[in-house]
């Protein structure tokens, strides 16, 4: 996985102004059509799309044909379209992969909003403006067309319907995805978001979309969904079994990376906008309610673990030793869980320090619980096992309240997150090492990254509204 991404925080979203974009000579929207051996369908697709945008889209636009290693007449058709239609250009890549084509074109586009759609145009083009409008207005970071929304109208066979819904169930259950349709070939993204996300996405094929969406959602970016009308293409060349197998491998890889905190997604957090309701209120700690809920859930599970371990250890040792061992093990687990789930610390950096501070908190809890057991023994001599557990539960409740306060104020303080302190450094500083955990898929991810191709010169850049450009065909050989 590449780690040369800009790690500065994303700026606040702003509304894109058509006049400003036009004056700079760049279109507002760049629609990419990735193709492989589509000599028959490419020209009707581009003509229809160009006509629709010219008639209905209120901003300057560009259509980019991304030909990834076609072996038929597709490159020739793409070049002819680039010569004859204003606002159309062609890129040629010598390696296959839809994800690779999108990554290459999006990475070097000068348009503030980037989109793509499949060449078969199965999605009704009337959904294109609603798709990109939230990105232009600054409301959202990404937008996707959904065939599974209630108001969508879809015509396709039972087999594809089953596969699509089963795949989304897998995503929801394994990766906790909340978006409804990962596979619809109708998506858009703001350029500054793409610049941060694309270096984190490893897949170069059909799983590219899913990986992009999962990482964006986990980073807290806003994904807008648009119900679409969609008609299945009976001549689709997608190999369903092979694609499904690669997708499942991708789900496993991304799930593992997220589980170990190997991606510094906290660096993608958006600042709040200008809405007064989004501004911080003096005297009210931010994120307190969410942290309390997470801490309570982790605490409840840790208590169950502690009681189970105490009962197990008590079979062979005395109450004080059993209590100490059970509390030590559960404290380590509790600190790790709160670090990741409650306070959102990602990456391995700072783990030792956090565990050391957690052990100090553990010592305080040990003093409370051990003192309670000692007081119980002095008062009743030989208390029953049930009485011991009741006293320990009460002592642990008191220790839990103190643990939360210490965790929030000392172990995982807010100033680290707000001022780019240890927690920010942990996530960013370890990104090189953490990338190893997710970059194990071989040469495609870990191989050499070739220098990006230069953008078209001013003479080559096309004006999307005026005269047709010259041949804007660009070859991106060995592009990643």
Coordinates of C-alpha atoms in Angstrom, one line a residue:
X1 CA 0.0 0.0 0.0
X2 CA 1.3 3.5 -0.9
X3 CA 2.0 5.7 2.1
X4 CA 2.9 8.9 0.2
X5 CA -0.5 10.4 0.7
X6 CA -1.0 13.9 2.1
X7 CA -1.9 13.4 5.7
X8 CA -3.2 16.9 6.5
X9 CA -6.8 17.1 7.6
X10 CA -9.5 17.5 5.0
X11 CA -10.7 21.0 4.6
X12 CA -14.3 22.0 5.3
X13 CA -16.6 21.3 2.3
X14 CA -17.6 24.3 0.3
X15 CA -20.1 25.0 -2.5
X16 CA -18.4 24.8 -5.9
X17 CA -19.1 27.9 -8.0
X18 CA -19.5 27.3 -11.7
X19 CA -18.0 30.7 -12.7
X20 CA -14.8 30.1 -10.7
X21 CA -14.3 26.6 -12.2
X22 CA -14.9 27.8 -15.7
X23 CA -12.5 30.7 -15.3
X24 CA -9.8 28.4 -14.2
X25 CA -10.3 26.3 -17.4
X26 CA -11.2 23.1 -15.6
X27 CA -14.6 21.4 -15.7
X28 CA -16.7 21.0 -12.5
X29 CA -17.4 17.3 -13.4
X30 CA -15.2 14.7 -14.9
X31 CA -17.2 11.5 -15.8
X32 CA -15.0 8.5 -16.4
X33 CA -16.1 5.6 -18.5
X34 CA -13.8 2.6 -17.9
X35 CA -13.8 0.2 -20.8
X36 CA -12.2 -3.1 -21.9
X37 CA -13.0 -4.4 -25.4
X38 CA -16.1 -2.3 -25.9
X39 CA -15.7 -1.3 -29.5
X40 CA -19.4 -2.0 -30.2
X41 CA -20.9 -0.1 -27.2
X42 CA -18.4 2.7 -26.6
X43 CA -19.5 5.2 -29.2
X44 CA -23.3 5.0 -28.6
X45 CA -22.6 5.3 -24.8
X46 CA -20.4 8.4 -25.2
X47 CA -22.7 10.1 -27.7
X48 CA -25.7 9.5 -25.5
X49 CA -23.9 10.6 -22.3
X50 CA -22.5 13.7 -24.0
X51 CA -25.9 14.7 -25.4
X52 CA -27.5 14.3 -22.0
X53 CA -24.9 16.4 -20.2
X54 CA -24.9 19.1 -22.8
X55 CA -28.7 19.4 -22.5
X56 CA -29.2 19.1 -18.8
X57 CA -26.0 19.7 -16.8
X58 CA -25.6 23.3 -15.7
X59 CA -21.9 23.2 -15.2
X60 CA -18.9 22.6 -17.4
X61 CA -18.1 18.9 -17.8
X62 CA -15.7 16.4 -19.3
X63 CA -16.1 12.8 -20.4
X64 CA -13.0 10.6 -20.0
X65 CA -12.8 7.2 -21.7
X66 CA -10.4 5.1 -19.7
X67 CA -9.3 2.2 -21.9
X68 CA -7.6 -0.4 -19.8
X69 CA -5.6 -2.7 -22.1
X70 CA -8.3 -3.4 -24.8
X71 CA -7.2 -5.7 -27.6
X72 CA -9.9 -4.8 -30.1
X73 CA -10.8 -1.5 -31.8
X74 CA -11.8 0.2 -28.6
X75 CA -8.7 2.5 -28.5
X76 CA -9.3 3.7 -32.1
X77 CA -13.0 4.5 -31.3
X78 CA -12.0 6.3 -28.1
X79 CA -9.4 8.5 -30.0
X80 CA -12.0 9.3 -32.7
X81 CA -14.5 10.4 -30.1
X82 CA -11.9 12.6 -28.4
X83 CA -11.1 14.3 -31.7
X84 CA -14.7 14.9 -32.8
X85 CA -16.6 15.7 -29.5
X86 CA -15.9 18.7 -27.4
X87 CA -15.3 17.8 -23.7
X88 CA -14.2 14.2 -24.5
X89 CA -10.8 12.8 -24.0
X90 CA -9.2 9.4 -23.9
X91 CA -6.7 7.6 -21.7
X92 CA -5.0 4.4 -22.6
X93 CA -3.6 2.0 -19.9
X94 CA -1.6 -1.1 -20.7
X95 CA -2.9 -3.1 -17.7
X96 CA -6.4 -4.4 -17.0
X97 CA -8.5 -3.5 -14.0
X98 CA -11.4 -1.2 -13.6
X99 CA -10.1 0.0 -10.3
X100 CA -6.7 0.7 -11.8
X101 CA -8.3 2.8 -14.6
X102 CA -10.4 4.8 -12.1
X103 CA -7.5 5.4 -9.8
X104 CA -5.3 6.6 -12.6
X105 CA -7.7 9.0 -14.1
X106 CA -9.1 10.3 -10.8
X107 CA -5.7 10.9 -9.4
X108 CA -4.7 13.2 -12.2
X109 CA -8.0 14.9 -13.0
X110 CA -8.3 18.7 -12.4
X111 CA -12.1 18.5 -11.9
X112 CA -13.4 19.1 -8.3
X113 CA -16.1 16.4 -8.7
X114 CA -15.2 13.0 -10.2
X115 CA -17.7 10.3 -11.3
X116 CA -17.8 7.1 -13.2
X117 CA -20.4 5.0 -14.9
X118 CA -20.4 1.7 -16.7
X119 CA -20.3 1.7 -20.5
X120 CA -23.6 -0.1 -20.8
X121 CA -25.4 2.9 -19.2
X122 CA -27.7 0.5 -17.4
X123 CA -28.5 3.3 -14.9
X124 CA -31.0 6.0 -16.1
X125 CA -29.0 9.2 -16.7
X126 CA -31.6 11.3 -15.1
X127 CA -30.0 10.3 -11.8
X128 CA -26.6 11.9 -12.7
X129 CA -27.4 15.4 -11.6
X130 CA -29.0 14.2 -8.3
X131 CA -25.8 12.1 -7.8
X132 CA -23.3 14.9 -8.1
X133 CA -25.4 17.8 -6.7
X134 CA -24.6 17.0 -3.0
X135 CA -20.9 17.0 -3.9
X136 CA -21.1 20.3 -5.7
X137 CA -23.1 21.9 -2.9
X138 CA -20.6 20.7 -0.3
X139 CA -23.1 18.5 1.5
X140 CA -21.5 15.2 1.0
X141 CA -18.1 13.6 0.3
X142 CA -19.2 10.7 -1.9
X143 CA -22.4 9.7 -3.7
X144 CA -23.5 6.3 -5.0
X145 CA -26.4 5.1 -7.0
X146 CA -28.5 2.4 -5.2
X147 CA -30.5 -0.3 -6.9
X148 CA -31.7 -1.6 -3.6
X149 CA -33.4 1.5 -2.3
X150 CA -37.2 1.2 -1.9
X151 CA -37.9 3.7 -4.6
X152 CA -35.5 2.3 -7.1
X153 CA -36.9 0.5 -10.2
X154 CA -34.7 -2.4 -11.3
X155 CA -35.1 -4.9 -14.2
X156 CA -32.7 -7.9 -13.9
X157 CA -32.7 -11.6 -13.5
X158 CA -33.2 -13.6 -10.3
X159 CA -29.6 -14.8 -10.3
X160 CA -28.0 -11.3 -10.3
X161 CA -30.6 -10.0 -7.8
X162 CA -29.7 -12.8 -5.4
X163 CA -26.0 -12.3 -5.8
X164 CA -26.2 -8.5 -5.3
X165 CA -28.4 -8.8 -2.1
X166 CA -26.2 -11.6 -0.7
X167 CA -23.1 -9.6 -1.2
X168 CA -24.5 -6.6 0.6
X169 CA -25.6 -8.8 3.5
X170 CA -22.0 -10.0 3.7
X171 CA -20.7 -6.5 3.8
X172 CA -23.2 -5.5 6.5
X173 CA -22.4 -8.5 8.7
X174 CA -18.6 -8.6 8.2
X175 CA -17.6 -5.0 7.7
X176 CA -20.6 -3.2 9.4
X177 CA -21.3 -1.4 6.1
X178 CA -24.3 0.8 6.2
X179 CA -24.5 1.8 2.5
X180 CA -27.1 -0.2 0.6
X181 CA -25.4 -1.0 -2.8
X182 CA -21.7 -1.3 -3.3
X183 CA -21.7 -2.7 -6.8
X184 CA -23.8 -0.3 -8.8
X185 CA -21.5 1.2 -11.5
X186 CA -22.7 4.8 -10.8
X187 CA -20.6 6.7 -8.2
X188 CA -19.1 10.1 -7.6
X189 CA -16.5 11.6 -5.2
X190 CA -15.0 15.0 -4.4
X191 CA -11.5 15.4 -5.7
X192 CA -9.9 16.3 -2.3
X193 CA -11.5 13.2 -0.8
X194 CA -10.2 11.0 -3.6
X195 CA -6.7 12.4 -3.1
X196 CA -6.7 11.1 0.5
X197 CA -8.6 7.8 -0.1
X198 CA -7.1 6.5 -3.3
X199 CA -3.6 5.7 -1.8
X200 CA -5.3 3.6 0.8
X201 CA -7.3 1.5 -1.7
X202 CA -5.3 -1.6 -2.8
X203 CA -7.7 -3.3 -5.1
X204 CA -7.4 -2.7 -8.9
X205 CA -10.4 -4.7 -10.0
X206 CA -14.1 -4.9 -9.2
X207 CA -13.6 -4.7 -5.4
X208 CA -12.2 -1.2 -5.8
X209 CA -15.7 0.4 -5.3
X210 CA -16.4 -1.5 -2.1
X211 CA -13.0 -0.9 -0.6
X212 CA -13.3 2.8 -1.3
X213 CA -16.8 3.0 0.3
X214 CA -15.9 1.0 3.4
X215 CA -12.8 3.1 4.1
X216 CA -14.8 6.3 3.5
X217 CA -17.6 5.2 5.8
X218 CA -15.2 4.1 8.6
X219 CA -13.4 7.5 8.3
X220 CA -16.7 9.2 9.1
X221 CA -17.1 10.7 5.6
X222 CA -20.7 11.4 4.4
X223 CA -22.0 9.1 1.6
X224 CA -25.1 10.2 -0.2
X225 CA -27.3 7.5 -1.8
X226 CA -29.5 8.1 -4.9
X227 CA -32.3 5.7 -5.9
X228 CA -31.8 4.8 -9.5
X229 CA -33.7 3.1 -12.3
X230 CA -31.6 0.3 -13.6
X231 CA -32.0 -2.2 -16.5
X232 CA -29.7 -5.2 -16.6
X233 CA -27.4 -5.6 -19.5
X234 CA -27.8 -9.2 -20.8
X235 CA -24.6 -9.0 -22.8
X236 CA -22.4 -8.1 -19.7
X237 CA -19.0 -9.7 -19.9
X238 CA -18.4 -9.8 -16.1
X239 CA -17.4 -13.2 -14.9
X240 CA -19.7 -13.6 -11.8
X241 CA -17.9 -16.5 -10.0
X242 CA -14.4 -15.1 -10.4
X243 CA -15.6 -11.6 -9.4
X244 CA -17.4 -12.9 -6.4
X245 CA -14.3 -14.8 -5.3
X246 CA -12.1 -11.8 -5.6
X247 CA -14.7 -9.7 -3.7
X248 CA -14.7 -12.2 -0.8
X249 CA -10.9 -12.0 -0.6
X250 CA -11.1 -8.3 -0.5
X251 CA -13.7 -8.4 2.3
X252 CA -11.3 -10.5 4.3
X253 CA -8.3 -8.3 3.6
X254 CA -10.1 -5.0 4.5
X255 CA -11.7 -6.6 7.6
X256 CA -8.4 -7.7 8.9
X257 CA -6.8 -4.3 8.3
X258 CA -9.6 -2.5 10.1
X259 CA -9.5 -5.0 13.0
X260 CA -5.8 -4.3 13.7
X261 CA -6.1 -0.6 13.1
X262 CA -3.7 -0.6 10.3
X263 CA -5.2 2.3 8.4
X264 CA -4.9 5.9 9.8
X265 CA -8.5 6.7 8.9
X266 CA -8.8 9.3 11.7
X267 CA -6.7 11.6 9.6
X268 CA -9.7 11.9 7.1
X269 CA -12.1 13.4 9.6
X270 CA -13.9 16.4 8.3
X271 CA -14.2 19.6 10.3
X272 CA -17.7 20.9 11.1
X273 CA -19.3 23.4 8.8
X274 CA -20.7 26.8 9.6
X275 CA -24.0 25.6 11.0
X276 CA -24.2 27.0 14.6
X277 CA -25.5 23.6 15.8
X278 CA -22.2 22.1 14.8
X279 CA -20.1 24.5 16.9
X280 CA -18.7 23.4 20.2
X281 CA -20.6 24.6 23.3
X282 CA -18.4 25.8 26.2
X283 CA -18.3 23.5 29.2
X284 CA -19.7 20.5 27.4
X285 CA -17.1 17.8 26.7
X286 CA -17.3 16.6 23.1
X287 CA -18.1 13.0 22.4
X288 CA -19.0 12.3 26.1
X289 CA -22.3 10.5 25.4
X290 CA -20.7 8.2 22.8
X291 CA -17.7 7.5 25.0
X292 CA -20.0 6.7 27.9
X293 CA -22.0 4.2 25.9
X294 CA -18.8 2.5 24.5
X295 CA -17.2 2.5 27.9
X296 CA -20.3 0.9 29.5
X297 CA -20.5 -1.8 26.9
X298 CA -16.8 -2.6 27.2
X299 CA -17.1 -2.4 31.0
X300 CA -20.0 -4.9 31.1
X301 CA -18.2 -7.4 28.9
X302 CA -15.0 -6.9 31.0
X303 CA -16.9 -7.5 34.2
X304 CA -18.3 -10.8 32.9
X305 CA -14.8 -11.8 31.8
X306 CA -13.4 -10.8 35.2
X307 CA -16.1 -12.8 37.1
X308 CA -15.5 -15.8 34.9
X309 CA -11.8 -15.7 35.4
X310 CA -12.1 -15.2 39.2
X311 CA -14.4 -18.2 39.5
X312 CA -11.9 -20.2 37.4
X313 CA -8.8 -19.1 39.4
X314 CA -10.7 -19.6 42.7
X315 CA -10.8 -23.3 42.1
X316 CA -7.0 -23.6 42.7
X317 CA -5.9 -20.5 44.7
X318 CA -7.1 -18.2 47.4
X319 CA -9.5 -15.3 46.9
X320 CA -6.8 -12.5 46.9
X321 CA -4.6 -14.2 44.3
X322 CA -7.6 -15.2 42.2
X323 CA -8.9 -11.6 42.3
X324 CA -5.5 -10.2 41.3
X325 CA -4.9 -12.5 38.4
X326 CA -8.5 -12.1 37.1
X327 CA -8.3 -8.3 37.4
X328 CA -4.9 -8.1 35.7
X329 CA -6.1 -10.1 32.6
X330 CA -9.4 -8.3 32.3
X331 CA -7.7 -4.9 32.8
X332 CA -5.4 -5.5 29.8
X333 CA -8.3 -6.6 27.7
X334 CA -10.4 -3.6 28.9
X335 CA -7.7 -1.1 28.1
X336 CA -7.2 -2.5 24.6
X337 CA -11.0 -2.5 23.9
X338 CA -11.5 1.0 25.3
X339 CA -8.5 2.3 23.4
X340 CA -9.9 1.2 20.1
X341 CA -13.7 1.3 20.5
X342 CA -14.4 3.9 23.1
X343 CA -11.7 6.5 22.4
X344 CA -11.0 5.8 18.8
X345 CA -7.2 5.3 19.0
X346 CA -6.0 3.6 15.8
X347 CA -2.5 2.2 15.0
X348 CA 0.0 0.4 17.3
X349 CA 1.9 3.5 18.4
X350 CA 1.5 4.4 22.0
X351 CA 0.2 0.9 22.9
X352 CA 2.8 0.2 25.6
X353 CA 2.3 3.6 27.2
X354 CA -1.5 3.2 27.2
X355 CA -1.2 -0.2 28.8
X356 CA 1.2 1.0 31.4
X357 CA -1.2 3.8 32.3
X358 CA -4.0 1.3 32.3
X359 CA -2.1 -0.8 34.8
X360 CA -2.0 2.1 37.1
X361 CA -5.7 2.4 36.8
X362 CA -5.8 -1.4 37.4
X363 CA -3.8 -1.0 40.6
X364 CA -6.4 1.5 41.9
X365 CA -9.1 -1.0 41.1
X366 CA -7.1 -3.8 42.7
X367 CA -6.8 -1.7 45.9
X368 CA -10.6 -1.1 46.0
X369 CA -11.6 -4.8 45.3
X370 CA -8.9 -6.3 47.5
X371 CA -9.7 -3.9 50.3
X372 CA -13.4 -4.9 50.0
X373 CA -12.5 -8.6 50.2
X374 CA -10.2 -7.9 53.2
X375 CA -13.0 -6.0 54.9
X376 CA -15.5 -8.8 54.2
X377 CA -13.2 -11.5 55.6
X378 CA -12.6 -9.5 58.7
X379 CA -16.3 -9.0 59.2
X380 CA -17.7 -12.5 58.5
X381 CA -14.7 -14.8 58.8
X382 CA -15.6 -17.3 56.0
X383 CA -18.0 -15.7 53.6
X384 CA -19.8 -17.7 50.9
X385 CA -18.7 -17.6 47.3
X386 CA -21.9 -15.7 46.4
X387 CA -21.3 -13.1 49.0
X388 CA -17.7 -12.6 47.7
X389 CA -19.1 -12.1 44.2
X390 CA -21.7 -9.5 45.4
X391 CA -19.1 -7.5 47.2
X392 CA -16.7 -7.6 44.2
X393 CA -19.5 -6.4 41.9
X394 CA -20.2 -3.4 44.2
X395 CA -16.4 -2.6 44.4
X396 CA -16.0 -3.0 40.6
X397 CA -18.9 -0.5 40.0
X398 CA -17.0 2.1 42.1
X399 CA -13.7 1.3 40.3
X400 CA -15.5 1.5 36.9
X401 CA -16.6 5.1 37.5
X402 CA -13.1 6.1 38.5
X403 CA -11.6 4.2 35.6
X404 CA -13.6 6.1 33.1
X405 CA -12.6 9.4 34.5
X406 CA -9.0 8.5 34.5
X407 CA -9.1 7.1 31.0
X408 CA -10.8 10.2 29.6
X409 CA -8.7 12.8 31.5
X410 CA -5.3 11.0 31.6
X411 CA -4.8 7.9 29.5
X412 CA -6.7 9.1 26.3
X413 CA -7.2 12.9 26.8
X414 CA -9.0 14.9 24.2
X415 CA -6.1 17.3 23.7
X416 CA -4.2 14.5 21.9
X417 CA -6.9 14.3 19.3
X418 CA -7.5 18.1 19.0
X419 CA -3.9 19.3 19.0
X420 CA -2.3 16.5 16.9
X421 CA -0.6 15.0 20.0
X422 CA 0.3 11.4 20.8
X423 CA -2.9 9.9 19.4
X424 CA -2.5 11.7 16.1
X425 CA 1.1 10.9 15.9
X426 CA 0.4 7.3 16.7
X427 CA -1.9 7.0 13.8
X428 CA 0.3 8.9 11.3
X429 CA 3.7 7.8 12.5
X430 CA 2.9 4.2 12.3
X431 CA 1.2 4.2 8.9
X432 CA 4.4 2.9 7.3
X433 CA 4.6 -0.1 9.6
X434 CA 0.9 -0.6 9.7
X435 CA 0.7 -0.7 6.0
X436 CA 2.7 -3.9 6.1
X437 CA -0.3 -5.5 7.8
X438 CA -2.6 -4.7 4.9
X439 CA -0.1 -4.9 2.1
X440 CA 0.4 -8.6 2.1
X441 CA -1.4 -9.3 -1.1
X442 CA 1.8 -9.4 -3.2
X443 CA 3.3 -7.6 -6.0
X444 CA 0.2 -5.7 -7.1
X445 CA 0.2 -3.7 -3.8
X446 CA 3.8 -3.8 -2.8
X447 CA 5.5 -3.6 -6.2
X448 CA 7.2 -0.4 -7.4
X449 CA 5.0 2.6 -7.9
X450 CA 5.7 4.2 -11.2
X451 CA 5.8 7.9 -11.6
X452 CA 2.5 9.4 -12.5
X453 CA 2.0 10.6 -16.1
X454 CA 2.0 14.3 -16.7
X455 CA -1.3 16.1 -17.0
X456 CA -2.2 17.3 -20.5
X457 CA -0.7 20.6 -21.4
X458 CA -2.8 23.7 -21.8
X459 CA -2.8 23.2 -25.6
X460 CA -4.1 19.7 -25.1
X461 CA -6.7 20.4 -22.5
X462 CA -10.2 20.5 -23.9
X463 CA -12.8 23.1 -23.5
X464 CA -16.0 21.4 -22.5
X465 CA -18.2 24.0 -24.0
X466 CA -16.5 25.6 -27.0
X467 CA -14.4 24.2 -29.8
X468 CA -13.5 20.5 -30.1
X469 CA -10.0 19.7 -28.8
X470 CA -7.3 18.1 -30.7
X471 CA -6.5 14.5 -30.2
X472 CA -6.4 14.2 -26.4
X473 CA -5.5 10.6 -26.3
X474 CA -3.0 9.9 -23.6
X475 CA -1.2 6.7 -23.0
X476 CA -0.5 5.7 -19.4
X477 CA 1.8 2.8 -19.7
X478 CA 2.4 0.7 -16.6
X479 CA 0.0 3.0 -14.7
X480 CA -0.8 1.9 -11.2

